[in-house]
mmCIF file of C-alpha atoms in Angstrom:
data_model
loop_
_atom_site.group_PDB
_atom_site.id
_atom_site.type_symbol
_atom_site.label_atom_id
_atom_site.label_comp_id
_atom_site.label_asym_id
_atom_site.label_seq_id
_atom_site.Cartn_x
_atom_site.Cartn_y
_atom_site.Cartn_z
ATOM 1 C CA UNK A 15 -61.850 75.577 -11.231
ATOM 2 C CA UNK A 16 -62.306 71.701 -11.948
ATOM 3 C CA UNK A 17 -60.231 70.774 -9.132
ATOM 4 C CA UNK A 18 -62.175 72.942 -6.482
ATOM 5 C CA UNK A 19 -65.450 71.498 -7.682
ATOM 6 C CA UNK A 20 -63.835 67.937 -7.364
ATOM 7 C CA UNK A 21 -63.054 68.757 -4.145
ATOM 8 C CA UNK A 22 -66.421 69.733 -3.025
ATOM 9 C CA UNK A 23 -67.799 66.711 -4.634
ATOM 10 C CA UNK A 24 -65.458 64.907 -2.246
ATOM 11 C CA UNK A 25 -66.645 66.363 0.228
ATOM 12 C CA UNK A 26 -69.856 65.969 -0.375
ATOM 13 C CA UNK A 27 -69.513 62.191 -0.204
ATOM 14 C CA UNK A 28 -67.227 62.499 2.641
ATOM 15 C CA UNK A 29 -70.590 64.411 4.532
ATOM 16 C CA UNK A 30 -72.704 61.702 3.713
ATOM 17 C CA UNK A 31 -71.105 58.661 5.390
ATOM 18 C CA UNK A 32 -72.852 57.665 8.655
ATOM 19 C CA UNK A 33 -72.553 56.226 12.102
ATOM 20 C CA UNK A 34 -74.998 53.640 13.104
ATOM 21 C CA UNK A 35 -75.184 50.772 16.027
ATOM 22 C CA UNK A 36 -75.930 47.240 16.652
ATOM 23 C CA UNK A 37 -77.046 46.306 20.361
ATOM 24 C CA UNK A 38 -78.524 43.199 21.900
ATOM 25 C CA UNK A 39 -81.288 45.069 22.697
ATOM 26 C CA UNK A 40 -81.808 47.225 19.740
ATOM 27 C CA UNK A 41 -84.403 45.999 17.052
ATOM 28 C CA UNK A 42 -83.766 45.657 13.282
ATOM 29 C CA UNK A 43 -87.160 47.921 12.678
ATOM 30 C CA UNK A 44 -85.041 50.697 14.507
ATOM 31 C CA UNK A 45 -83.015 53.378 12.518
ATOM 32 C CA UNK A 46 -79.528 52.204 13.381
ATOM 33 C CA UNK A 47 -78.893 55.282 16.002
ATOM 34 C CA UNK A 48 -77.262 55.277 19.192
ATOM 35 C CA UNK A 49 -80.874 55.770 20.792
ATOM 36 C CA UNK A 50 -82.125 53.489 18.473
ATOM 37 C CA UNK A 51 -79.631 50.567 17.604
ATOM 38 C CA UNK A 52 -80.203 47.587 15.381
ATOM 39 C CA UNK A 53 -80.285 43.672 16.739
ATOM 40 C CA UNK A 54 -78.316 42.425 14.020
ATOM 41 C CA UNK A 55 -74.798 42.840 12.019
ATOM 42 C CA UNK A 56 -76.161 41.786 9.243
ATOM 43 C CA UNK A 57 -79.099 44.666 8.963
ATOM 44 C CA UNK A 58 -75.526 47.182 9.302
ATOM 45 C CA UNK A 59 -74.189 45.009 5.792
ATOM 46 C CA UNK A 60 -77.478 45.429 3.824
ATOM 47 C CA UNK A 61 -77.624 48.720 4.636
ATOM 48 C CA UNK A 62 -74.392 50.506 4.938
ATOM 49 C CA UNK A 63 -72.984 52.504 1.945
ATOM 50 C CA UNK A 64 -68.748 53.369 1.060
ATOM 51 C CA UNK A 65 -67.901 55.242 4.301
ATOM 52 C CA UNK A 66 -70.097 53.990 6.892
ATOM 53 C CA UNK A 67 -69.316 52.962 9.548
ATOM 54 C CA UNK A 68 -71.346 50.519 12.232
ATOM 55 C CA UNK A 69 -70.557 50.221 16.331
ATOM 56 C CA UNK A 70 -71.545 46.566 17.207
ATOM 57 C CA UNK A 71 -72.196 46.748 21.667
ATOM 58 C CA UNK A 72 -70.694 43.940 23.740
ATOM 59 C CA UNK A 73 -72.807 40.981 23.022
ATOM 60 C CA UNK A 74 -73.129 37.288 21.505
ATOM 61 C CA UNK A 75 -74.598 37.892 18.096
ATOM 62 C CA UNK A 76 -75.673 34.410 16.959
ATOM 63 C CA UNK A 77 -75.880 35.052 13.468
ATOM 64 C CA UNK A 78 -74.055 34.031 10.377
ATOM 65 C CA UNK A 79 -73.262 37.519 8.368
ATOM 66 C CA UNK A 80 -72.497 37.985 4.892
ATOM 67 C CA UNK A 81 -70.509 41.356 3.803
ATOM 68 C CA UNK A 82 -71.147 42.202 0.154
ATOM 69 C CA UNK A 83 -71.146 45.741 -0.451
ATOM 70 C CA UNK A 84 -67.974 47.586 -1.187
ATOM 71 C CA UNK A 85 -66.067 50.847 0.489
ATOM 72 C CA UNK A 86 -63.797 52.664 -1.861
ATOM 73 C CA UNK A 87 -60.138 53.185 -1.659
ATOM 74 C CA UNK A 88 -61.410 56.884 0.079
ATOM 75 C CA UNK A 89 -64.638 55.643 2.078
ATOM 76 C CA UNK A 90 -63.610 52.407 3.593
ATOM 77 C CA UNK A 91 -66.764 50.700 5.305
ATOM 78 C CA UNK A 92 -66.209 50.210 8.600
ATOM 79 C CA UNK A 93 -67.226 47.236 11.497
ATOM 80 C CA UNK A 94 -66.003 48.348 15.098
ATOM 81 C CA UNK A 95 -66.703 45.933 17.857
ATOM 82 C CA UNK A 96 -66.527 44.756 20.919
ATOM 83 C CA UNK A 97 -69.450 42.531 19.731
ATOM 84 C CA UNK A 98 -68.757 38.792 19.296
ATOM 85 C CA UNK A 99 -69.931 37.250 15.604
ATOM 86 C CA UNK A 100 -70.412 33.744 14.950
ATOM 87 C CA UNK A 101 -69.130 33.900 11.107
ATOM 88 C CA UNK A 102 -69.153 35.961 8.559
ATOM 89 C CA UNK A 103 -68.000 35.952 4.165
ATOM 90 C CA UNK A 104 -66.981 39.165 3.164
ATOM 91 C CA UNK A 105 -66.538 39.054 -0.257
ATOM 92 C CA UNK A 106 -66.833 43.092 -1.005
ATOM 93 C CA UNK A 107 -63.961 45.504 -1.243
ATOM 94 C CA UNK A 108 -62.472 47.934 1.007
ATOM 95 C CA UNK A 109 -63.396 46.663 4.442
ATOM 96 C CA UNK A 110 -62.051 47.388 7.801
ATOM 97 C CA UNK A 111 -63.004 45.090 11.021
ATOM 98 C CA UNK A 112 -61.880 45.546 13.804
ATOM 99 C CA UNK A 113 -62.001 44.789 17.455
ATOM 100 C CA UNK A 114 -64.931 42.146 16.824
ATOM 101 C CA UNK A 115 -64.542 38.235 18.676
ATOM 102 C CA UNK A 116 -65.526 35.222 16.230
ATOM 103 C CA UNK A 117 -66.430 32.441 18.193
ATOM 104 C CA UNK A 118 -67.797 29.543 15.441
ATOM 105 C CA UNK A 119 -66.436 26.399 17.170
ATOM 106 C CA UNK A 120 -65.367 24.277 14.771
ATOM 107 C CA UNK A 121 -66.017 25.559 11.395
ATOM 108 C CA UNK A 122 -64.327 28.353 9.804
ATOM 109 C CA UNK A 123 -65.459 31.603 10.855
ATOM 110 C CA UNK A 124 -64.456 34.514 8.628
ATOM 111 C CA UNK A 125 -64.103 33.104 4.743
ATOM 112 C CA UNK A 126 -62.590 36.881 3.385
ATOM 113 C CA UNK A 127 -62.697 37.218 -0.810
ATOM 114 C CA UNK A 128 -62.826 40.562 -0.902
ATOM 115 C CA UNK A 129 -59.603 43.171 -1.628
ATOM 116 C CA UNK A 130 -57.804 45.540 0.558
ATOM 117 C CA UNK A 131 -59.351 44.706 3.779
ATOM 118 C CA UNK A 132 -58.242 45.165 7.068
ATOM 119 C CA UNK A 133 -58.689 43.078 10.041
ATOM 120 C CA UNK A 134 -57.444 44.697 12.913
ATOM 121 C CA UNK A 135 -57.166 43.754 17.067
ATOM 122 C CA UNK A 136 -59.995 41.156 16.372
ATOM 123 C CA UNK A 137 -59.665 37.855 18.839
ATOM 124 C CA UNK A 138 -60.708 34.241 17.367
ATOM 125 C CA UNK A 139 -62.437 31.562 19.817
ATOM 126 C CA UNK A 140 -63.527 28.173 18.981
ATOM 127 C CA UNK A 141 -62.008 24.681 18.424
ATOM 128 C CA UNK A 142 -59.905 24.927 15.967
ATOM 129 C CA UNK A 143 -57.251 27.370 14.700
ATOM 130 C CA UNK A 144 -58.732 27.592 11.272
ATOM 131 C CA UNK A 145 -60.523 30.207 11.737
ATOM 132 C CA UNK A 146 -59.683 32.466 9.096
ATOM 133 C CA UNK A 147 -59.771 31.775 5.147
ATOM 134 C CA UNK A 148 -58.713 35.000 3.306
ATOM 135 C CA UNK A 149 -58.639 35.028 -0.527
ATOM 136 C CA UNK A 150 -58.504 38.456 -1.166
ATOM 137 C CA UNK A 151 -55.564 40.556 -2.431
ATOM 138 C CA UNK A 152 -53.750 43.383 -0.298
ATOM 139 C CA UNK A 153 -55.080 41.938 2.985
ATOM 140 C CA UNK A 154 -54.313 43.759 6.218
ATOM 141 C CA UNK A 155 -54.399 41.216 9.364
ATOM 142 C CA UNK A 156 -53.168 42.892 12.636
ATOM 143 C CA UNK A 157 -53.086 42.895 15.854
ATOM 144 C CA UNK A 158 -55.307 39.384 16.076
ATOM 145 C CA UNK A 159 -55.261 36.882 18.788
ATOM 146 C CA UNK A 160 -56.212 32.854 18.444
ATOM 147 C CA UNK A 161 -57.189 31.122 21.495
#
């Protein structure tokens, strides 16, 4: 009996994860739909929750975003571009990005201190091949391209 009601409780949570977007011409006063997308990455870190997940559209997002909220082992939080970042410090837990550009320049452009992330088919522009700092533990980098 304790393991079925675990189970739904699992569930539950699983349920309750959500889908939102990030578009050039979406507005950060907008409630993160497809209809109704965000203008900025970073409104998808303050408000996504273990499981989430956010699309971010084709576009130069000039912005400098900082990651702090955890996933879980179970509900990974989830970025999904093709949207290109300037820089970002993730220093939360249980991250996935993937299929984002970072174009900085010259400075670093994704400092990572958080645990078991993934960073997956992402492509790194700028002047300099330091582009990526990652202090975390049980880091997944994949599929990544410098140019």
């Amino acid at each position: 009996m304790k393991i079925i009601i675990f189970l739904l409780m699992l569930t539950a949570i699983q349920l309750n994860a959500a889908t939102y977007y990030v578009a050039k011409t979406g507005s950060d006063s907008n409630s993160g739909s497809a209809a109704s997308p965000w203008l900025t990455a970073q409104k998808a870190a303050n408000t996504m929750l273990a499981g989430d997940t956010v699309n971010i559209a084709a576009g130069n997002y000039l912005e400098n975003i900082r990651i702090s909220t955890s996933g879980t082992a179970q509900n990974r939080i989830t970025y999904n571009g093709p949207g290109t970042i300037l820089t970002a410090n993730i220093s939360a837990n249980y991250i996935t990005v993937s299929n984002v550009t970072w174009n900085s320049g010259s400075q670093p452009v994704v400092q990572w201190d958080g645990g078991n992330g993934k960073l997956l088919n992402s492509r790194f522009r700028g002047k300099t091949m330091k582009n990526l700092n990652v202090n975390g533990v049980n880091m997944l980098v994949d599929g990544c391209d410098w140019t």
